PDB file of C-alpha atoms in Angstrom:
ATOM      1  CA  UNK A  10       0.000   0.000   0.000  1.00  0.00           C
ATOM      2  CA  UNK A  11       1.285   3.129  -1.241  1.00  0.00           C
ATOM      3  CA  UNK A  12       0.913   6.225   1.389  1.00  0.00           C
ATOM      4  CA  UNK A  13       1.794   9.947   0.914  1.00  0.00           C
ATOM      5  CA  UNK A  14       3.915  10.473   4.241  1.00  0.00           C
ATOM      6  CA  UNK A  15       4.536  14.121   5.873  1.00  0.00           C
ATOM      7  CA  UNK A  16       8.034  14.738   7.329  1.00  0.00           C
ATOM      8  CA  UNK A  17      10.421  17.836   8.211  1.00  0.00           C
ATOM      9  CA  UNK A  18      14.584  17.539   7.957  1.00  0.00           C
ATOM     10  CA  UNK A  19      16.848  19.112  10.817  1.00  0.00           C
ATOM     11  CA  UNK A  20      20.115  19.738   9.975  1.00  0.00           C
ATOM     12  CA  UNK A  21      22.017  19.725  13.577  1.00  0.00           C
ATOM     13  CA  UNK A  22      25.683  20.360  12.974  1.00  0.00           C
ATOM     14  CA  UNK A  23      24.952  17.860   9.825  1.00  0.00           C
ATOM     15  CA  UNK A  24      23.422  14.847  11.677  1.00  0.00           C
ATOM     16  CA  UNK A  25      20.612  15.386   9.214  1.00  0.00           C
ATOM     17  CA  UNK A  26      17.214  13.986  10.776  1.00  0.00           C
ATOM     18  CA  UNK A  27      14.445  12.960   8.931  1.00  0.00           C
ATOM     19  CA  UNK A  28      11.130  14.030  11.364  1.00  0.00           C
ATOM     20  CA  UNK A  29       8.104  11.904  10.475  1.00  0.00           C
ATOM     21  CA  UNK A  30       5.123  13.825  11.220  1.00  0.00           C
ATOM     22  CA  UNK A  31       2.233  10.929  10.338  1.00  0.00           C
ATOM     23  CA  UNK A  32       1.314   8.261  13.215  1.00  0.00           C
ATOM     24  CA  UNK A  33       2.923   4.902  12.337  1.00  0.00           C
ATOM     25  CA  UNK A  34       2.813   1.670  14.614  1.00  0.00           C
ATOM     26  CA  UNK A  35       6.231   0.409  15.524  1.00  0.00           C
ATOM     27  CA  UNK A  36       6.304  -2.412  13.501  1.00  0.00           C
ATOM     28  CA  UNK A  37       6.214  -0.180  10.031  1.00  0.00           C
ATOM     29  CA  UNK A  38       9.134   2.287  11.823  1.00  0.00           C
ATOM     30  CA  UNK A  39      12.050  -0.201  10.428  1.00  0.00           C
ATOM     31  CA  UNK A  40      10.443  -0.059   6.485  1.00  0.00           C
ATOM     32  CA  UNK A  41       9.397   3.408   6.338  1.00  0.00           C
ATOM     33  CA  UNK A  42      12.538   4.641   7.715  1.00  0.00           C
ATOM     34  CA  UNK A  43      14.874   2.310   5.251  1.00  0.00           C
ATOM     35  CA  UNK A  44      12.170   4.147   2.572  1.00  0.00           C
ATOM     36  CA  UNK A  45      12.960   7.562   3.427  1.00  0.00           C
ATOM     37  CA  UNK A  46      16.506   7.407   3.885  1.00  0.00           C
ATOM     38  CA  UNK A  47      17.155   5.847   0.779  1.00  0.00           C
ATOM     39  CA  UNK A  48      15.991   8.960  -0.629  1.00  0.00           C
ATOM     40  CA  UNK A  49      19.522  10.865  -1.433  1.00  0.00           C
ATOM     41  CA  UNK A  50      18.396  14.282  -1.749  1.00  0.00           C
ATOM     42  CA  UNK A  51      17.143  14.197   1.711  1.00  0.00           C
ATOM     43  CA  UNK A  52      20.645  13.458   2.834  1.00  0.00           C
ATOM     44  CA  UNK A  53      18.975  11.372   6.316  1.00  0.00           C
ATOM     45  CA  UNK A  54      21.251   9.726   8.564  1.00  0.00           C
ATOM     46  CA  UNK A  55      18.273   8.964  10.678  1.00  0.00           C
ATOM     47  CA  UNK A  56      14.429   8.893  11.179  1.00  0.00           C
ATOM     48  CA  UNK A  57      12.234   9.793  14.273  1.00  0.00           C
ATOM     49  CA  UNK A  58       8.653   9.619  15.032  1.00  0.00           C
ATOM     50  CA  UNK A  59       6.926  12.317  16.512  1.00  0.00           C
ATOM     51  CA  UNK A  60       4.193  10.853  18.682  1.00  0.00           C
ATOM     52  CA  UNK A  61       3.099  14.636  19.980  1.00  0.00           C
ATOM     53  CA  UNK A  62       4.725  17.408  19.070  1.00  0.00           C
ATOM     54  CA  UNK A  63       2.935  20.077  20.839  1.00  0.00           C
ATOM     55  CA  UNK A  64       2.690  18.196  24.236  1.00  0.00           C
ATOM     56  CA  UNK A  65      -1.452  18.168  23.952  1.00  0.00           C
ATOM     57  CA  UNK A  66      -1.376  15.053  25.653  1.00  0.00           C
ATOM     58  CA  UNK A  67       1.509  15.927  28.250  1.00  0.00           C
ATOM     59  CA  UNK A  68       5.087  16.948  27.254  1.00  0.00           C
ATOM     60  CA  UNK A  69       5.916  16.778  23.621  1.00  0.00           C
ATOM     61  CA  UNK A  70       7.485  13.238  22.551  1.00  0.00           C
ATOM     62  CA  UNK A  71       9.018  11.929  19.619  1.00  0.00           C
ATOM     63  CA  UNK A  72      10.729   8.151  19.305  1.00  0.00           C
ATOM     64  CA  UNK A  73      13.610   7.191  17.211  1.00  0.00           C
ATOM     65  CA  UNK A  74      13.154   4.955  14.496  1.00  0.00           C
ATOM     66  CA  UNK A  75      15.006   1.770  16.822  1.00  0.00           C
ATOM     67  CA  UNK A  76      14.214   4.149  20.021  1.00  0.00           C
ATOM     68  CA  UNK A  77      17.533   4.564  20.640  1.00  0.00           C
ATOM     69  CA  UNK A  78      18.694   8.144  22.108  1.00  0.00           C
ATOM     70  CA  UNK A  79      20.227  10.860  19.971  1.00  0.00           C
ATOM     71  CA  UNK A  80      21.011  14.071  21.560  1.00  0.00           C
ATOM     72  CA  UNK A  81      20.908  16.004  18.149  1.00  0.00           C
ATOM     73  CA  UNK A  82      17.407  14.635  17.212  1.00  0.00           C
ATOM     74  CA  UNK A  83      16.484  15.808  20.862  1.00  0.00           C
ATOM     75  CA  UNK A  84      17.633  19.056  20.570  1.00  0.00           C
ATOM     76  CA  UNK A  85      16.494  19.630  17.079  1.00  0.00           C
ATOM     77  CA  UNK A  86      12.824  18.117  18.121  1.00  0.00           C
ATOM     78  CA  UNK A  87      12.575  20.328  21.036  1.00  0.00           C
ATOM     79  CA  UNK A  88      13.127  23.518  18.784  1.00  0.00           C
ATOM     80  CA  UNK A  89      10.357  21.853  16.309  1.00  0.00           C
ATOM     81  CA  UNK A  90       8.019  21.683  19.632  1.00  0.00           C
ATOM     82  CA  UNK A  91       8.689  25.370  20.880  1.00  0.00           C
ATOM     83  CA  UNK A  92       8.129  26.933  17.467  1.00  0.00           C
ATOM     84  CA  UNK A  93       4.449  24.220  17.075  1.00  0.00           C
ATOM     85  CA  UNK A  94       3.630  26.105  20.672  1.00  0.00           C
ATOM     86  CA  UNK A  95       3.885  29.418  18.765  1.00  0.00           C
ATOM     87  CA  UNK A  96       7.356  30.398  21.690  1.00  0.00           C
ATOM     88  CA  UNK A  97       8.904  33.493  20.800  1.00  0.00           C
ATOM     89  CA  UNK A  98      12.598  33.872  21.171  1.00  0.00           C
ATOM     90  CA  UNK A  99      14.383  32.365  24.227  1.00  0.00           C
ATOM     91  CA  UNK A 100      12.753  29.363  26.670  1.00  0.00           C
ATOM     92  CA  UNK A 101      13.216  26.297  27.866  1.00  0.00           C
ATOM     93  CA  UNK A 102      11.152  23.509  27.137  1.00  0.00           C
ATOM     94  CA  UNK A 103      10.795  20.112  28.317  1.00  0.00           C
ATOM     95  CA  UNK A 104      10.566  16.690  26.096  1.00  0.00           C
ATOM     96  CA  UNK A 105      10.262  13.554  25.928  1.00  0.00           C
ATOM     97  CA  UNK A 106      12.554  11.482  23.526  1.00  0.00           C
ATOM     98  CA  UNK A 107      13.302   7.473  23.519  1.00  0.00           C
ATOM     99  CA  UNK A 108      16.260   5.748  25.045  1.00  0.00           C
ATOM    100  CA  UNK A 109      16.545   8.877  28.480  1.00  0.00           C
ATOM    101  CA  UNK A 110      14.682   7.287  31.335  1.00  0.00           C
ATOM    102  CA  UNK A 111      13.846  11.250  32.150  1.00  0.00           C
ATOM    103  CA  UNK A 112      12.304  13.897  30.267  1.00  0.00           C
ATOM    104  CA  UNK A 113      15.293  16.216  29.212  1.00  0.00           C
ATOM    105  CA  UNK A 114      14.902  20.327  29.536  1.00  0.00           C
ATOM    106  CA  UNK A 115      15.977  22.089  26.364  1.00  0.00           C
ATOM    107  CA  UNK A 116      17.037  25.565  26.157  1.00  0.00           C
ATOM    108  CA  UNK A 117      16.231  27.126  22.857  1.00  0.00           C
ATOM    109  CA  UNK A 118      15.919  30.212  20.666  1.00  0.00           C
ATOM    110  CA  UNK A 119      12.981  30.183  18.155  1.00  0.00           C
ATOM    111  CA  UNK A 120      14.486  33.381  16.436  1.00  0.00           C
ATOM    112  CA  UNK A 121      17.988  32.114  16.019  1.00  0.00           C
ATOM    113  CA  UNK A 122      17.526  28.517  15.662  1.00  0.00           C
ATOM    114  CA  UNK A 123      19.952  28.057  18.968  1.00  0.00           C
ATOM    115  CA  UNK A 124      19.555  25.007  21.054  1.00  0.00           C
ATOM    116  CA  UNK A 125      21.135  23.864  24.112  1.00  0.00           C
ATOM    117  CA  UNK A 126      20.570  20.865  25.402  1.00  0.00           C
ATOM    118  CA  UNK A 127      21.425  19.111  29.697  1.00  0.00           C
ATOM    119  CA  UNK A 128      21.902  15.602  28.282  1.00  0.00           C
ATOM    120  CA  UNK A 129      21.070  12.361  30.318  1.00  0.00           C
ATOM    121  CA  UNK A 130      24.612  10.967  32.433  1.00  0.00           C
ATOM    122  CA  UNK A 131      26.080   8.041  31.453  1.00  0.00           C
ATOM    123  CA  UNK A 132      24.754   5.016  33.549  1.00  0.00           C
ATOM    124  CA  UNK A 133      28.687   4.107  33.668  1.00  0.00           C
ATOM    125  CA  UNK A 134      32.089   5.179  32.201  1.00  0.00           C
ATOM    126  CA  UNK A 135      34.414   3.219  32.348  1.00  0.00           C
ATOM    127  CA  UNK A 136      37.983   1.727  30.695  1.00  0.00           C
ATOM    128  CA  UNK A 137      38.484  -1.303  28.691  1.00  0.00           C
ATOM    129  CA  UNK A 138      41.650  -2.377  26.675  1.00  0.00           C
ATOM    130  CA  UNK A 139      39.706  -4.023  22.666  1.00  0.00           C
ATOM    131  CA  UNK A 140      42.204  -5.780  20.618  1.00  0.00           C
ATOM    132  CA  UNK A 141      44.839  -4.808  23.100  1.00  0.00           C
ATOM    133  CA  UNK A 142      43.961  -0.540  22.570  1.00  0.00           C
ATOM    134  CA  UNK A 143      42.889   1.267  25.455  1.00  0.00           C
ATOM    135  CA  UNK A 144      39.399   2.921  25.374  1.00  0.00           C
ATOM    136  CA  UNK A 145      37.072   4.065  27.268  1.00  0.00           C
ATOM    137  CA  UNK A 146      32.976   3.023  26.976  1.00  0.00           C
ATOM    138  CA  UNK A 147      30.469   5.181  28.107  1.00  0.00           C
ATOM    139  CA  UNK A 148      26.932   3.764  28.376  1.00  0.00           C
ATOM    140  CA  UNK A 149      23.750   5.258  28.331  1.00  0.00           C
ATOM    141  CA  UNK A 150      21.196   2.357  27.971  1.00  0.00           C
ATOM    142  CA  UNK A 151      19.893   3.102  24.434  1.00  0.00           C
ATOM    143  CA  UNK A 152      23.417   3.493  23.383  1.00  0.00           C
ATOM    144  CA  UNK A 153      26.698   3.018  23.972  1.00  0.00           C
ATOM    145  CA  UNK A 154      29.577   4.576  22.920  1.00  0.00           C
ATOM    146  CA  UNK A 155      33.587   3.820  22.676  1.00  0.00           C
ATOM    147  CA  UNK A 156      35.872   6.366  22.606  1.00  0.00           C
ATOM    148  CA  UNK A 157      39.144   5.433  20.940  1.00  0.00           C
ATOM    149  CA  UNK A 158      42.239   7.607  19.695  1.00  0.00           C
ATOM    150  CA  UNK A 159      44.349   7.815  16.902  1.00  0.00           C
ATOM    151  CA  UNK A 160      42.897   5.071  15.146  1.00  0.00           C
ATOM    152  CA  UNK A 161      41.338   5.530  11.265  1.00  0.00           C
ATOM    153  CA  UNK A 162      37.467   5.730  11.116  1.00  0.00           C
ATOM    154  CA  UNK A 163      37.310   2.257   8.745  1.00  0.00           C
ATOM    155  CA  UNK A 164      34.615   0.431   7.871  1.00  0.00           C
ATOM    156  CA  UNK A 165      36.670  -2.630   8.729  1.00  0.00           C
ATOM    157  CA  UNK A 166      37.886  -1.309  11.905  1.00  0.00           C
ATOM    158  CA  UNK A 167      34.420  -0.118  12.897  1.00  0.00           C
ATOM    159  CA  UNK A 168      32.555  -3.238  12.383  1.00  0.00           C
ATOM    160  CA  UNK A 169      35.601  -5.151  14.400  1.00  0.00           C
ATOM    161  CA  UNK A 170      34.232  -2.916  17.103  1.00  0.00           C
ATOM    162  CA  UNK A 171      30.620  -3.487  16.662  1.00  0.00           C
ATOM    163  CA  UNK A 172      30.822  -7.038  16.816  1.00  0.00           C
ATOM    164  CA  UNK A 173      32.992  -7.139  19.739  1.00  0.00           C
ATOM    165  CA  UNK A 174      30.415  -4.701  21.498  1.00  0.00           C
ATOM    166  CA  UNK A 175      27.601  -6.453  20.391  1.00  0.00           C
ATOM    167  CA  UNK A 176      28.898  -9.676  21.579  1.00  0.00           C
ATOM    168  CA  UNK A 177      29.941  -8.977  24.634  1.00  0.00           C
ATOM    169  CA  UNK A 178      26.990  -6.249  25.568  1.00  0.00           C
ATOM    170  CA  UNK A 179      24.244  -6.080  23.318  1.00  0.00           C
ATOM    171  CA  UNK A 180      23.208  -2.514  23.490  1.00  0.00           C
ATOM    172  CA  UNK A 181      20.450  -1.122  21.227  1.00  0.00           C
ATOM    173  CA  UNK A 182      22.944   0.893  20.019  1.00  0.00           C
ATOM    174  CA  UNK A 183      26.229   1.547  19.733  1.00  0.00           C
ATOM    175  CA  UNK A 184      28.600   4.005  18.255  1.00  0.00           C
ATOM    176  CA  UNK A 185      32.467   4.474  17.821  1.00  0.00           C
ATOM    177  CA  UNK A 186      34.060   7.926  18.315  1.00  0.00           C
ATOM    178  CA  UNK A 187      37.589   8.094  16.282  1.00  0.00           C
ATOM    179  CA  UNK A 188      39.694  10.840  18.210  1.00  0.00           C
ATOM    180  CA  UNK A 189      42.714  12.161  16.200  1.00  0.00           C
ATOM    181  CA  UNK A 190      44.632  14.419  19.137  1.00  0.00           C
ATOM    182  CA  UNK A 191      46.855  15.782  16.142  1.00  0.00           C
ATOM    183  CA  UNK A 192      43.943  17.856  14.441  1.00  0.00           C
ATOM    184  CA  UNK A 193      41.433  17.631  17.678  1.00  0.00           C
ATOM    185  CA  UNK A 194      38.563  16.113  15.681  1.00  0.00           C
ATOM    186  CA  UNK A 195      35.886  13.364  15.550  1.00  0.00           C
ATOM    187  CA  UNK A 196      35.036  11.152  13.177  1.00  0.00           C
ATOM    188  CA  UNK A 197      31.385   9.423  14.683  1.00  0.00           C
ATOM    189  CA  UNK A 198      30.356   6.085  13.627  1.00  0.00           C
ATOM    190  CA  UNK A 199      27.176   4.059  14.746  1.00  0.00           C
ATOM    191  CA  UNK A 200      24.868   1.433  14.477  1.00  0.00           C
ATOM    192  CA  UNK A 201      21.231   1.081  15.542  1.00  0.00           C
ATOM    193  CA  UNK A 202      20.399  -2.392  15.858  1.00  0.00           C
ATOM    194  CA  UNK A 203      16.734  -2.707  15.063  1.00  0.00           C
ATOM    195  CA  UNK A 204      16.859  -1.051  11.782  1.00  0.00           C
ATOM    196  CA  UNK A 205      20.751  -2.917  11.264  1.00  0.00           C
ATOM    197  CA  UNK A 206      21.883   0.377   9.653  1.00  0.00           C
ATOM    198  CA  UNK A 207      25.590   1.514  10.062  1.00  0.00           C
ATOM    199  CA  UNK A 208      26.316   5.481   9.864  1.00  0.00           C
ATOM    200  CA  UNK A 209      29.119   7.518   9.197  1.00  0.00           C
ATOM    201  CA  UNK A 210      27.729  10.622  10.439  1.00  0.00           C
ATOM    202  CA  UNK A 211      28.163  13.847   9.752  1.00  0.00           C
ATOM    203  CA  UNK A 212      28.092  14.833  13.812  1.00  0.00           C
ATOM    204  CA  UNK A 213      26.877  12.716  16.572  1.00  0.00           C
ATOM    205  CA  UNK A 214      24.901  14.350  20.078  1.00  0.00           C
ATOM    206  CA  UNK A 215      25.722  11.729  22.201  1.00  0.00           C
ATOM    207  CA  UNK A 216      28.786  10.782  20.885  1.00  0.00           C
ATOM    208  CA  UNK A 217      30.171  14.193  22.104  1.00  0.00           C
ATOM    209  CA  UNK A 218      28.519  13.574  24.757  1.00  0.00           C
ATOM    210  CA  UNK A 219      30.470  10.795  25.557  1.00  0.00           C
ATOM    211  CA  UNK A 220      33.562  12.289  24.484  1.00  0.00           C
ATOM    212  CA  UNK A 221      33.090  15.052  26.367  1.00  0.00           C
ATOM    213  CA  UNK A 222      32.187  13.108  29.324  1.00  0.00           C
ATOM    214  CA  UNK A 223      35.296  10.651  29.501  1.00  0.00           C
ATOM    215  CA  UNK A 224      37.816  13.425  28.601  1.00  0.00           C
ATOM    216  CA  UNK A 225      36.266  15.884  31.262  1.00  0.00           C
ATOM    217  CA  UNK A 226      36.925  12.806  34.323  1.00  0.00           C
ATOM    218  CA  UNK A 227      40.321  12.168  32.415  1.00  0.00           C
ATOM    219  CA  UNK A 228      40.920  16.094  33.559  1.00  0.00           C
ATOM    220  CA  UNK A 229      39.348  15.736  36.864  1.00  0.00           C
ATOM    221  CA  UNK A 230      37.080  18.454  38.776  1.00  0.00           C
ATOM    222  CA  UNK A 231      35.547  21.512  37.686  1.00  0.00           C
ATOM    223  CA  UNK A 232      33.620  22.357  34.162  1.00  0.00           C
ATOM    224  CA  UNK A 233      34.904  21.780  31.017  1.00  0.00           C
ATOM    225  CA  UNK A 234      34.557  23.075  27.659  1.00  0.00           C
ATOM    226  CA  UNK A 235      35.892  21.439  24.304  1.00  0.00           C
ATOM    227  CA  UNK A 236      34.572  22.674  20.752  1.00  0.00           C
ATOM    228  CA  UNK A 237      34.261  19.155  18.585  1.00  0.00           C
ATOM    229  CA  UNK A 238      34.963  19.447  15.515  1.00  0.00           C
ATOM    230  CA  UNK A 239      33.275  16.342  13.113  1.00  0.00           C
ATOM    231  CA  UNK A 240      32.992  15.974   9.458  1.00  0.00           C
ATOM    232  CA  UNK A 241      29.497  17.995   8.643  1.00  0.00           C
ATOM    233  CA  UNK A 242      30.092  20.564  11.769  1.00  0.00           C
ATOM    234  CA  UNK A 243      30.910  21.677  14.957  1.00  0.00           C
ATOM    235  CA  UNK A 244      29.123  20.806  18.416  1.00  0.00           C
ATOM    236  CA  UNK A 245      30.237  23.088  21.848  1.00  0.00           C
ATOM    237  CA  UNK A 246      30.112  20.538  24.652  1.00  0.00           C
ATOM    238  CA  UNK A 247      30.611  21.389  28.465  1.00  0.00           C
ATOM    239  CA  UNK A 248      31.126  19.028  30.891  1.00  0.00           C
ATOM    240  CA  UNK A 249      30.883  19.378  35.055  1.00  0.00           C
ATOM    241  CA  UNK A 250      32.882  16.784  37.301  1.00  0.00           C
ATOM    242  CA  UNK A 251      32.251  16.704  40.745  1.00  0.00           C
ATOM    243  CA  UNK A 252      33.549  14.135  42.817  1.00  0.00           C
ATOM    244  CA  UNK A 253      34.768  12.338  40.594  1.00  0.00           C
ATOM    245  CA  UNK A 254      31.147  11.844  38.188  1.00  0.00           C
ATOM    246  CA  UNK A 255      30.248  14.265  35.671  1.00  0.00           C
ATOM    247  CA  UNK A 256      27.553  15.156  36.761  1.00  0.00           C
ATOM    248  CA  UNK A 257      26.291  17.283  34.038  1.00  0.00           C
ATOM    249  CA  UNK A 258      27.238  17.378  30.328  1.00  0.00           C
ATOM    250  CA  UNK A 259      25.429  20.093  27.760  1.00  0.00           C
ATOM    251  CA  UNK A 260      25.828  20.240  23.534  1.00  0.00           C
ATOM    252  CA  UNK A 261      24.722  23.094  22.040  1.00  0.00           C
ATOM    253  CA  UNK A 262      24.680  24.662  18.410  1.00  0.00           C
ATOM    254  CA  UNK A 263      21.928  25.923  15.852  1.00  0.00           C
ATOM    255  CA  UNK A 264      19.711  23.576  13.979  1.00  0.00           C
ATOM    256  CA  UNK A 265      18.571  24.119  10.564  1.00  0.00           C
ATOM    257  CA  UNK A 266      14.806  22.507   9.948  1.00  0.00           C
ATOM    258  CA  UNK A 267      13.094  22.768   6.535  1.00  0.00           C
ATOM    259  CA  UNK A 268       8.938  23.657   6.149  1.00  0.00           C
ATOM    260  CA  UNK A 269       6.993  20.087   6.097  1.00  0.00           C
ATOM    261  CA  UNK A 270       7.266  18.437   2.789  1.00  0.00           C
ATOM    262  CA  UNK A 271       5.279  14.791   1.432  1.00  0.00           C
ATOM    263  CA  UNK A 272       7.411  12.018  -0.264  1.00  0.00           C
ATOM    264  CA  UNK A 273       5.540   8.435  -0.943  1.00  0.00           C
ATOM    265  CA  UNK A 274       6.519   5.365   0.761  1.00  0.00           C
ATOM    266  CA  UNK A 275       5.005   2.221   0.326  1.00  0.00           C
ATOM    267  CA  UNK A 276       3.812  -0.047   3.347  1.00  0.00           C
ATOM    268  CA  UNK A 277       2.948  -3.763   3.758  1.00  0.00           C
ATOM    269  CA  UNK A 278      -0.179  -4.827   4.851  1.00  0.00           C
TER     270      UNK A 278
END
């Protein structure tokens, strides 16, 4: 069955997000996701579901397509939600997003597209030597996240990674952040398991998150700032150790969201 579908694209630091604005059950997220990402002028590196977007029904609430967490999606939905509540210039709003056991507070500027975003702590950080390579693993439930240095972003390397991960802690998600100390960037790679789709993304929320959160206990107490560079942009990260836990970690940037647009997908009975 062929169905017109509505959707919106966000464009935070270039972790472009395909919004799906129509009701779908779960069981058609995984098709009508592949669907719309396949589409290459869209440029998607992933596909939420907005369940409510003006919080009629409570707070506003959106689900990623294998309800994972992404802190870009998060930030970018909660923007979408303050400009649907008609919010004029700077607020905070409150939403509800898949894979954060808590609803997450969002600052944002509906005039200047800002958004800053208190993302959820890592259940655990903590070090483990892979294929004889120090790194460190932050976890977060929906996803989790190893921070490595100095080693290529491969495909081979990544999925050498994956598996091991996989294996050993089947998350719903995982991701790889490649550190290079010599030029101070990221290159973000990750894979959602119910939709089995590998990205090389163009920026990552919670994998700066993580990055920022395992380098700021590597420096020890007080709040940190580090500017993360990644292939499509730039997200500002600060994180806040106190004894020894960081305690809170913020991304922050402008997000870039197109007018609501139809493309056709088709849907199995």
């Amino acid at each position: 069955m062929k169905r017109n579908v509505r959707i919106s694209v966000a464009d935070p630091a270039g972790n472009i997000t395909i919004f799906v604005h129509d009701k779908f059950d779960r069981k058609h997220y995984p098709e009508v996701a592949n669907q719309l990402l396949d589409i290459k002028e869209l440029r998607g590196e992933q596909v939420a579901y907005i369940i409510d977007l003006e919080g009629n029904e409570g707070l506003p609430k959106m689900e990623m397509c294998g309800l994972e967490f992404c802190g870009n999606a998060s930030r970018s939905f909660a923007l979408m939600a303050a400009k649907a509540q008609g919010r004029k210039g700077n607020s905070v709003i409150t939403v509800d997003v898949s894979g954060s056991d808590e609803p997450l507070d969002v600052e944002v500027n509906t005039d200047t597209n800002y958004t800053k975003i208190k993302m959820p702590r890592a259940l655990r950080v903590f070090d483990e030597e892979i294929f004889g390579i120090p790194a460190q693993i932050a976890d977060y439930g929906g996803i989790m996240h190893v921070v490595i240095k100095n080693i290529e972003a491969t495909e081979e390397t990544f999925n050498k990674y994956k598996d091991y991960i996989n294996e050993k802690y089947d998350p719903p998600a995982m991701g790889v952040m490649f550190w290079d100390e010599k030029s101070e960037t990221l290159a973000p790679v990750v894979y959602v398991k119910d939709v089995d789709t590998t990205y090389f993304e163009g920026s990552c929320g919670s994998g700066s998150t993580a990055t920022a959160t395992c380098f700021g206990l590597l420096k020890g107490e007080g709040e940190h700032h580090l500017s993360i560079p990644q292939p499509a942009g730039t997200i500002d990260t600060t994180c806040v150790v106190r004894n020894g836990v960081a305690e809170e970690v913020y991304i922050e940037g402008p997000v870039g969201l197109t007018d609501i647009i139809e493309k056709e997908v088709e849907i199995e009975d």
